[in-house]
Amino acid sequence: PFIDRMIVIEPHSFATQTCAALFGIPLVPISPWNLMIDELAKRNKIKPKNTVIIRPDKGRNLAANRIGEFLKLPSVSFDKVRVSGQAVTLYELSEEERSLVKGKNCLIYDDEASTMGTVYALVEALKGYGSKSLAVCLVHCAFTSGWETRIKHPLFSIVLGTNSRQPIGNINIADNIELVSLEPLIRQLIEADIKGVNFWTDQQFKKMILQEEQ
């Protein structure tokens, strides 16, 4: 009875959507991909001729597609199959996709990265395909046990994580990790909500919604 709408930044599971549906609360799931890419561009030059977007799995394909359209970059897909727990196996790239990532700087947008197991498997695969580097943008990064050794992979150029969650691990052990503040986006969302903006139809915000309107 105390909640009349929900504006959620990158919900990790369907629990948020289920809660909204169960209690009849209007929900807007917002992705900060635009903010993260802007912050990445301030630190790393993103050149269309030598950069490729990595799609880690089906759940992140829409974000990768939006980023690719925004930056005018090609993309390749590593659909993953979870074997057990944190163990994952990856499909191989096609010959065309292998040639696309060879010698290129790659970019991935993902969430959590608790142990960085999936991202590490991806960067190992990219190393085998001759990629030059991998820049990583993470939302609500956790950094639980196991990430400390994986972050040292030589292909990681930079790892950006949102400050929306307190990392469990000590991020100061690595020089290539930086936290990005979500304050500008939150302020933007609050101001728009006060003005009565319809996030689903507004040109600025609807590109941040990574699902189709129901």
PDB file of C-alpha atoms in Angstrom:
ATOM      1  CA  PRO A   1       0.000   0.000   0.000  1.00  0.00           C
ATOM      2  CA  PHE A   2       2.967   2.357   0.334  1.00  0.00           C
ATOM      3  CA  ILE A   3       4.399   1.852  -3.192  1.00  0.00           C
ATOM      4  CA  ASP A   4       2.609   3.256  -6.241  1.00  0.00           C
ATOM      5  CA  ARG A   5       5.389   2.724  -8.801  1.00  0.00           C
ATOM      6  CA  MET A   6       8.832   1.143  -9.097  1.00  0.00           C
ATOM      7  CA  ILE A   7      11.801   2.468 -11.067  1.00  0.00           C
ATOM      8  CA  VAL A   8      14.523  -0.161 -10.799  1.00  0.00           C
ATOM      9  CA  ILE A   9      18.050   0.063 -12.164  1.00  0.00           C
ATOM     10  CA  GLU A  10      19.097  -3.210 -13.838  1.00  0.00           C
ATOM     11  CA  PRO A  11      17.007  -5.766 -11.928  1.00  0.00           C
ATOM     12  CA  HIS A  12      19.125  -8.914 -11.674  1.00  0.00           C
ATOM     13  CA  SER A  13      16.331 -11.463 -11.524  1.00  0.00           C
ATOM     14  CA  PHE A  14      12.609 -11.733 -12.188  1.00  0.00           C
ATOM     15  CA  ALA A  15      11.879 -11.189  -8.475  1.00  0.00           C
ATOM     16  CA  THR A  16      11.314  -7.480  -9.078  1.00  0.00           C
ATOM     17  CA  GLN A  17       8.953  -8.089 -11.992  1.00  0.00           C
ATOM     18  CA  THR A  18       7.112 -10.764  -9.987  1.00  0.00           C
ATOM     19  CA  CYS A  19       6.647  -8.432  -7.026  1.00  0.00           C
ATOM     20  CA  ALA A  20       5.338  -5.674  -9.301  1.00  0.00           C
ATOM     21  CA  ALA A  21       2.933  -8.033 -11.047  1.00  0.00           C
ATOM     22  CA  LEU A  22       1.737  -9.629  -7.791  1.00  0.00           C
ATOM     23  CA  PHE A  23       0.830  -6.306  -6.185  1.00  0.00           C
ATOM     24  CA  GLY A  24      -0.163  -4.457  -9.359  1.00  0.00           C
ATOM     25  CA  ILE A  25       2.659  -1.918  -9.138  1.00  0.00           C
ATOM     26  CA  PRO A  26       3.750  -0.142 -12.367  1.00  0.00           C
ATOM     27  CA  LEU A  27       7.407  -1.005 -13.029  1.00  0.00           C
ATOM     28  CA  VAL A  28      10.134   0.540 -15.168  1.00  0.00           C
ATOM     29  CA  PRO A  29      13.379  -1.523 -15.386  1.00  0.00           C
ATOM     30  CA  ILE A  30      16.138   0.897 -16.374  1.00  0.00           C
ATOM     31  CA  SER A  31      19.554  -0.100 -17.716  1.00  0.00           C
ATOM     32  CA  PRO A  32      22.506   2.255 -17.143  1.00  0.00           C
ATOM     33  CA  TRP A  33      24.295   1.032 -20.290  1.00  0.00           C
ATOM     34  CA  ASN A  34      24.374   4.542 -21.762  1.00  0.00           C
ATOM     35  CA  LEU A  35      25.981   5.989 -18.620  1.00  0.00           C
ATOM     36  CA  MET A  36      28.541   3.177 -18.477  1.00  0.00           C
ATOM     37  CA  ILE A  37      29.523   3.576 -22.136  1.00  0.00           C
ATOM     38  CA  ASP A  38      29.889   7.350 -21.712  1.00  0.00           C
ATOM     39  CA  GLU A  39      32.159   6.761 -18.708  1.00  0.00           C
ATOM     40  CA  LEU A  40      34.168   4.169 -20.622  1.00  0.00           C
ATOM     41  CA  ALA A  41      34.613   6.565 -23.552  1.00  0.00           C
ATOM     42  CA  LYS A  42      36.146   9.117 -21.155  1.00  0.00           C
ATOM     43  CA  ARG A  43      38.862   6.602 -20.252  1.00  0.00           C
ATOM     44  CA  ASN A  44      39.300   4.518 -23.408  1.00  0.00           C
ATOM     45  CA  LYS A  45      38.991   5.695 -26.980  1.00  0.00           C
ATOM     46  CA  ILE A  46      36.343   3.595 -28.698  1.00  0.00           C
ATOM     47  CA  LYS A  47      37.105   3.374 -32.397  1.00  0.00           C
ATOM     48  CA  PRO A  48      34.545   1.669 -34.662  1.00  0.00           C
ATOM     49  CA  LYS A  49      37.263   0.280 -36.921  1.00  0.00           C
ATOM     50  CA  ASN A  50      38.938  -1.805 -34.220  1.00  0.00           C
ATOM     51  CA  THR A  51      36.258  -2.431 -31.548  1.00  0.00           C
ATOM     52  CA  VAL A  52      33.752  -5.281 -31.299  1.00  0.00           C
ATOM     53  CA  ILE A  53      30.844  -5.745 -28.862  1.00  0.00           C
ATOM     54  CA  ILE A  54      30.688  -9.095 -27.047  1.00  0.00           C
ATOM     55  CA  ARG A  55      27.251 -10.540 -26.295  1.00  0.00           C
ATOM     56  CA  PRO A  56      27.804 -12.815 -23.260  1.00  0.00           C
ATOM     57  CA  ASP A  57      24.445 -14.600 -23.311  1.00  0.00           C
ATOM     58  CA  LYS A  58      20.841 -14.250 -24.415  1.00  0.00           C
ATOM     59  CA  GLY A  59      19.938 -12.204 -21.335  1.00  0.00           C
ATOM     60  CA  ARG A  60      22.430  -9.489 -22.270  1.00  0.00           C
ATOM     61  CA  ASN A  61      21.978  -9.533 -26.038  1.00  0.00           C
ATOM     62  CA  LEU A  62      19.527  -6.633 -26.051  1.00  0.00           C
ATOM     63  CA  ALA A  63      21.928  -4.415 -24.088  1.00  0.00           C
ATOM     64  CA  ALA A  64      24.748  -5.351 -26.462  1.00  0.00           C
ATOM     65  CA  ASN A  65      22.538  -4.570 -29.451  1.00  0.00           C
ATOM     66  CA  ARG A  66      21.656  -1.140 -28.045  1.00  0.00           C
ATOM     67  CA  ILE A  67      25.325  -0.396 -27.395  1.00  0.00           C
ATOM     68  CA  GLY A  68      26.263  -1.589 -30.873  1.00  0.00           C
ATOM     69  CA  GLU A  69      23.639   0.651 -32.471  1.00  0.00           C
ATOM     70  CA  PHE A  70      24.693   3.611 -30.319  1.00  0.00           C
ATOM     71  CA  LEU A  71      28.405   3.238 -31.084  1.00  0.00           C
ATOM     72  CA  LYS A  72      27.903   1.812 -34.584  1.00  0.00           C
ATOM     73  CA  LEU A  73      29.949  -1.283 -33.712  1.00  0.00           C
ATOM     74  CA  PRO A  74      29.698  -4.904 -34.881  1.00  0.00           C
ATOM     75  CA  SER A  75      29.053  -7.649 -32.329  1.00  0.00           C
ATOM     76  CA  VAL A  76      29.578 -11.368 -31.769  1.00  0.00           C
ATOM     77  CA  SER A  77      27.677 -13.723 -29.467  1.00  0.00           C
ATOM     78  CA  PHE A  78      29.016 -16.134 -26.853  1.00  0.00           C
ATOM     79  CA  ASP A  79      25.813 -17.882 -25.743  1.00  0.00           C
ATOM     80  CA  LYS A  80      26.705 -19.730 -22.573  1.00  0.00           C
ATOM     81  CA  VAL A  81      25.534 -23.018 -21.112  1.00  0.00           C
ATOM     82  CA  ARG A  82      25.846 -23.307 -17.342  1.00  0.00           C
ATOM     83  CA  VAL A  83      27.230 -26.712 -16.392  1.00  0.00           C
ATOM     84  CA  SER A  84      27.032 -26.614 -12.594  1.00  0.00           C
ATOM     85  CA  GLY A  85      27.202 -23.831 -10.059  1.00  0.00           C
ATOM     86  CA  GLN A  86      29.670 -21.256 -11.333  1.00  0.00           C
ATOM     87  CA  ALA A  87      31.133 -23.486 -14.062  1.00  0.00           C
ATOM     88  CA  VAL A  88      30.228 -22.390 -17.577  1.00  0.00           C
ATOM     89  CA  THR A  89      31.016 -23.590 -21.036  1.00  0.00           C
ATOM     90  CA  LEU A  90      30.833 -21.402 -24.127  1.00  0.00           C
ATOM     91  CA  TYR A  91      29.813 -22.050 -27.681  1.00  0.00           C
ATOM     92  CA  GLU A  92      32.578 -21.528 -30.184  1.00  0.00           C
ATOM     93  CA  LEU A  93      32.433 -18.555 -32.515  1.00  0.00           C
ATOM     94  CA  SER A  94      31.818 -19.056 -36.193  1.00  0.00           C
ATOM     95  CA  GLU A  95      34.695 -18.555 -38.613  1.00  0.00           C
ATOM     96  CA  GLU A  96      33.279 -15.163 -39.554  1.00  0.00           C
ATOM     97  CA  GLU A  97      33.034 -14.091 -35.917  1.00  0.00           C
ATOM     98  CA  ARG A  98      36.548 -15.345 -35.177  1.00  0.00           C
ATOM     99  CA  SER A  99      37.945 -13.155 -37.936  1.00  0.00           C
ATOM    100  CA  LEU A 100      35.895 -10.252 -36.596  1.00  0.00           C
ATOM    101  CA  VAL A 101      37.480 -10.333 -33.095  1.00  0.00           C
ATOM    102  CA  LYS A 102      41.038 -11.152 -34.192  1.00  0.00           C
ATOM    103  CA  GLY A 103      43.357  -8.261 -33.372  1.00  0.00           C
ATOM    104  CA  LYS A 104      40.435  -6.168 -32.086  1.00  0.00           C
ATOM    105  CA  ASN A 105      39.623  -4.422 -28.831  1.00  0.00           C
ATOM    106  CA  CYS A 106      36.462  -5.966 -27.395  1.00  0.00           C
ATOM    107  CA  LEU A 107      33.790  -4.542 -25.092  1.00  0.00           C
ATOM    108  CA  ILE A 108      31.343  -6.370 -22.844  1.00  0.00           C
ATOM    109  CA  TYR A 109      28.398  -5.187 -20.695  1.00  0.00           C
ATOM    110  CA  ASP A 110      27.284  -7.557 -17.925  1.00  0.00           C
ATOM    111  CA  ASP A 111      26.002  -7.627 -14.349  1.00  0.00           C
ATOM    112  CA  GLU A 112      27.251  -8.808 -10.969  1.00  0.00           C
ATOM    113  CA  ALA A 113      30.428 -10.688 -11.953  1.00  0.00           C
ATOM    114  CA  SER A 114      30.537 -12.286  -8.510  1.00  0.00           C
ATOM    115  CA  THR A 115      33.623 -14.386  -9.220  1.00  0.00           C
ATOM    116  CA  MET A 116      34.203 -13.058 -12.756  1.00  0.00           C
ATOM    117  CA  GLY A 117      33.987 -16.690 -13.873  1.00  0.00           C
ATOM    118  CA  THR A 118      31.923 -16.000 -16.987  1.00  0.00           C
ATOM    119  CA  VAL A 119      33.890 -12.906 -17.987  1.00  0.00           C
ATOM    120  CA  TYR A 120      37.134 -14.816 -17.443  1.00  0.00           C
ATOM    121  CA  ALA A 121      35.924 -17.671 -19.648  1.00  0.00           C
ATOM    122  CA  LEU A 122      35.067 -15.102 -22.306  1.00  0.00           C
ATOM    123  CA  VAL A 123      38.415 -13.343 -22.137  1.00  0.00           C
ATOM    124  CA  GLU A 124      40.228 -16.693 -22.333  1.00  0.00           C
ATOM    125  CA  ALA A 125      38.244 -17.548 -25.449  1.00  0.00           C
ATOM    126  CA  LEU A 126      38.996 -14.135 -26.947  1.00  0.00           C
ATOM    127  CA  LYS A 127      42.682 -14.650 -26.208  1.00  0.00           C
ATOM    128  CA  GLY A 128      42.546 -17.893 -28.167  1.00  0.00           C
ATOM    129  CA  TYR A 129      40.921 -16.058 -31.069  1.00  0.00           C
ATOM    130  CA  GLY A 130      43.690 -13.437 -31.091  1.00  0.00           C
ATOM    131  CA  SER A 131      41.780 -10.477 -29.627  1.00  0.00           C
ATOM    132  CA  LYS A 132      43.814  -7.511 -28.449  1.00  0.00           C
ATOM    133  CA  SER A 133      41.951  -6.510 -25.269  1.00  0.00           C
ATOM    134  CA  LEU A 134      38.629  -6.616 -23.400  1.00  0.00           C
ATOM    135  CA  ALA A 135      36.993  -3.662 -21.639  1.00  0.00           C
ATOM    136  CA  VAL A 136      34.324  -4.676 -19.108  1.00  0.00           C
ATOM    137  CA  CYS A 137      31.304  -2.697 -17.867  1.00  0.00           C
ATOM    138  CA  LEU A 138      29.567  -4.249 -14.838  1.00  0.00           C
ATOM    139  CA  VAL A 139      26.357  -3.282 -13.024  1.00  0.00           C
ATOM    140  CA  HIS A 140      25.963  -4.055  -9.297  1.00  0.00           C
ATOM    141  CA  CYS A 141      29.339  -5.844  -9.247  1.00  0.00           C
ATOM    142  CA  ALA A 142      29.863  -8.069  -6.215  1.00  0.00           C
ATOM    143  CA  PHE A 143      33.451  -9.342  -6.548  1.00  0.00           C
ATOM    144  CA  THR A 144      33.198 -12.335  -4.224  1.00  0.00           C
ATOM    145  CA  SER A 145      35.926 -14.920  -3.655  1.00  0.00           C
ATOM    146  CA  GLY A 146      37.801 -15.987  -6.778  1.00  0.00           C
ATOM    147  CA  TRP A 147      37.795 -12.771  -8.786  1.00  0.00           C
ATOM    148  CA  GLU A 148      41.148 -11.580  -7.378  1.00  0.00           C
ATOM    149  CA  THR A 149      43.209 -13.870  -9.594  1.00  0.00           C
ATOM    150  CA  ARG A 150      40.940 -13.644 -12.639  1.00  0.00           C
ATOM    151  CA  ILE A 151      41.126  -9.849 -12.767  1.00  0.00           C
ATOM    152  CA  LYS A 152      44.828 -10.124 -13.513  1.00  0.00           C
ATOM    153  CA  HIS A 153      44.237 -11.552 -16.995  1.00  0.00           C
ATOM    154  CA  PRO A 154      46.477  -9.578 -19.389  1.00  0.00           C
ATOM    155  CA  LEU A 155      43.650  -8.901 -21.870  1.00  0.00           C
ATOM    156  CA  PHE A 156      41.563  -6.867 -19.392  1.00  0.00           C
ATOM    157  CA  SER A 157      42.166  -3.229 -20.344  1.00  0.00           C
ATOM    158  CA  ILE A 158      39.696  -1.729 -17.855  1.00  0.00           C
ATOM    159  CA  VAL A 159      36.858  -2.909 -15.610  1.00  0.00           C
ATOM    160  CA  LEU A 160      34.157  -0.363 -14.757  1.00  0.00           C
ATOM    161  CA  GLY A 161      31.606  -1.213 -12.078  1.00  0.00           C
ATOM    162  CA  THR A 162      28.696   0.779 -10.695  1.00  0.00           C
ATOM    163  CA  ASN A 163      28.856   1.954  -7.088  1.00  0.00           C
ATOM    164  CA  SER A 164      25.316   0.686  -6.469  1.00  0.00           C
ATOM    165  CA  ARG A 165      26.652  -2.233  -4.484  1.00  0.00           C
ATOM    166  CA  GLN A 166      29.510  -2.503  -2.015  1.00  0.00           C
ATOM    167  CA  PRO A 167      32.036  -4.951  -3.510  1.00  0.00           C
ATOM    168  CA  ILE A 168      32.857  -7.770  -1.119  1.00  0.00           C
ATOM    169  CA  GLY A 169      36.413  -7.935  -2.412  1.00  0.00           C
ATOM    170  CA  ASN A 170      39.088  -5.273  -2.081  1.00  0.00           C
ATOM    171  CA  ILE A 171      39.108  -3.556  -5.475  1.00  0.00           C
ATOM    172  CA  ASN A 172      42.299  -1.689  -4.580  1.00  0.00           C
ATOM    173  CA  ILE A 173      44.358  -4.778  -5.406  1.00  0.00           C
ATOM    174  CA  ALA A 174      43.910  -4.067  -9.133  1.00  0.00           C
ATOM    175  CA  ASP A 175      44.859  -0.903 -11.000  1.00  0.00           C
ATOM    176  CA  ASN A 176      42.384  -1.383 -13.827  1.00  0.00           C
ATOM    177  CA  ILE A 177      39.152  -1.318 -11.755  1.00  0.00           C
ATOM    178  CA  GLU A 178      37.121   1.869 -11.316  1.00  0.00           C
ATOM    179  CA  LEU A 179      33.715   2.449  -9.756  1.00  0.00           C
ATOM    180  CA  VAL A 180      31.195   4.629 -11.569  1.00  0.00           C
ATOM    181  CA  SER A 181      28.603   6.671  -9.672  1.00  0.00           C
ATOM    182  CA  LEU A 182      24.947   6.139 -10.557  1.00  0.00           C
ATOM    183  CA  GLU A 183      24.026   9.468  -8.935  1.00  0.00           C
ATOM    184  CA  PRO A 184      23.632  11.361 -12.262  1.00  0.00           C
ATOM    185  CA  LEU A 185      21.234   8.714 -13.566  1.00  0.00           C
ATOM    186  CA  ILE A 186      19.257   8.544 -10.309  1.00  0.00           C
ATOM    187  CA  ARG A 187      18.930  12.342 -10.246  1.00  0.00           C
ATOM    188  CA  GLN A 188      17.788  12.259 -13.874  1.00  0.00           C
ATOM    189  CA  LEU A 189      15.173   9.588 -13.120  1.00  0.00           C
ATOM    190  CA  ILE A 190      13.807  11.435 -10.075  1.00  0.00           C
ATOM    191  CA  GLU A 191      13.533  14.738 -11.949  1.00  0.00           C
ATOM    192  CA  ALA A 192      11.784  13.036 -14.875  1.00  0.00           C
ATOM    193  CA  ASP A 193       9.384  11.223 -12.539  1.00  0.00           C
ATOM    194  CA  ILE A 194       8.485  14.478 -10.803  1.00  0.00           C
ATOM    195  CA  LYS A 195       7.637  15.934 -14.209  1.00  0.00           C
ATOM    196  CA  GLY A 196       5.388  12.968 -14.958  1.00  0.00           C
ATOM    197  CA  VAL A 197       7.496  11.613 -17.817  1.00  0.00           C
ATOM    198  CA  ASN A 198       6.302   8.321 -19.329  1.00  0.00           C
ATOM    199  CA  PHE A 199       9.552   6.336 -19.384  1.00  0.00           C
ATOM    200  CA  TRP A 200       8.133   3.758 -21.805  1.00  0.00           C
ATOM    201  CA  THR A 201       7.431   6.323 -24.544  1.00  0.00           C
ATOM    202  CA  ASP A 202       9.963   9.066 -23.850  1.00  0.00           C
ATOM    203  CA  GLN A 203      12.689   9.141 -26.531  1.00  0.00           C
ATOM    204  CA  GLN A 204      15.454   9.595 -23.973  1.00  0.00           C
ATOM    205  CA  PHE A 205      14.440   6.857 -21.535  1.00  0.00           C
ATOM    206  CA  LYS A 206      12.826   4.115 -23.606  1.00  0.00           C
ATOM    207  CA  LYS A 207      16.225   3.125 -25.043  1.00  0.00           C
ATOM    208  CA  MET A 208      17.302   2.343 -21.448  1.00  0.00           C
ATOM    209  CA  ILE A 209      14.464  -0.163 -20.987  1.00  0.00           C
ATOM    210  CA  LEU A 210      15.788  -3.573 -21.978  1.00  0.00           C
ATOM    211  CA  GLN A 211      12.476  -5.280 -22.587  1.00  0.00           C
ATOM    212  CA  GLU A 212       9.508  -4.698 -24.802  1.00  0.00           C
ATOM    213  CA  GLU A 213       6.446  -2.896 -23.487  1.00  0.00           C
ATOM    214  CA  GLN A 214       3.730  -5.337 -22.463  1.00  0.00           C
TER     215      GLN A 214
END
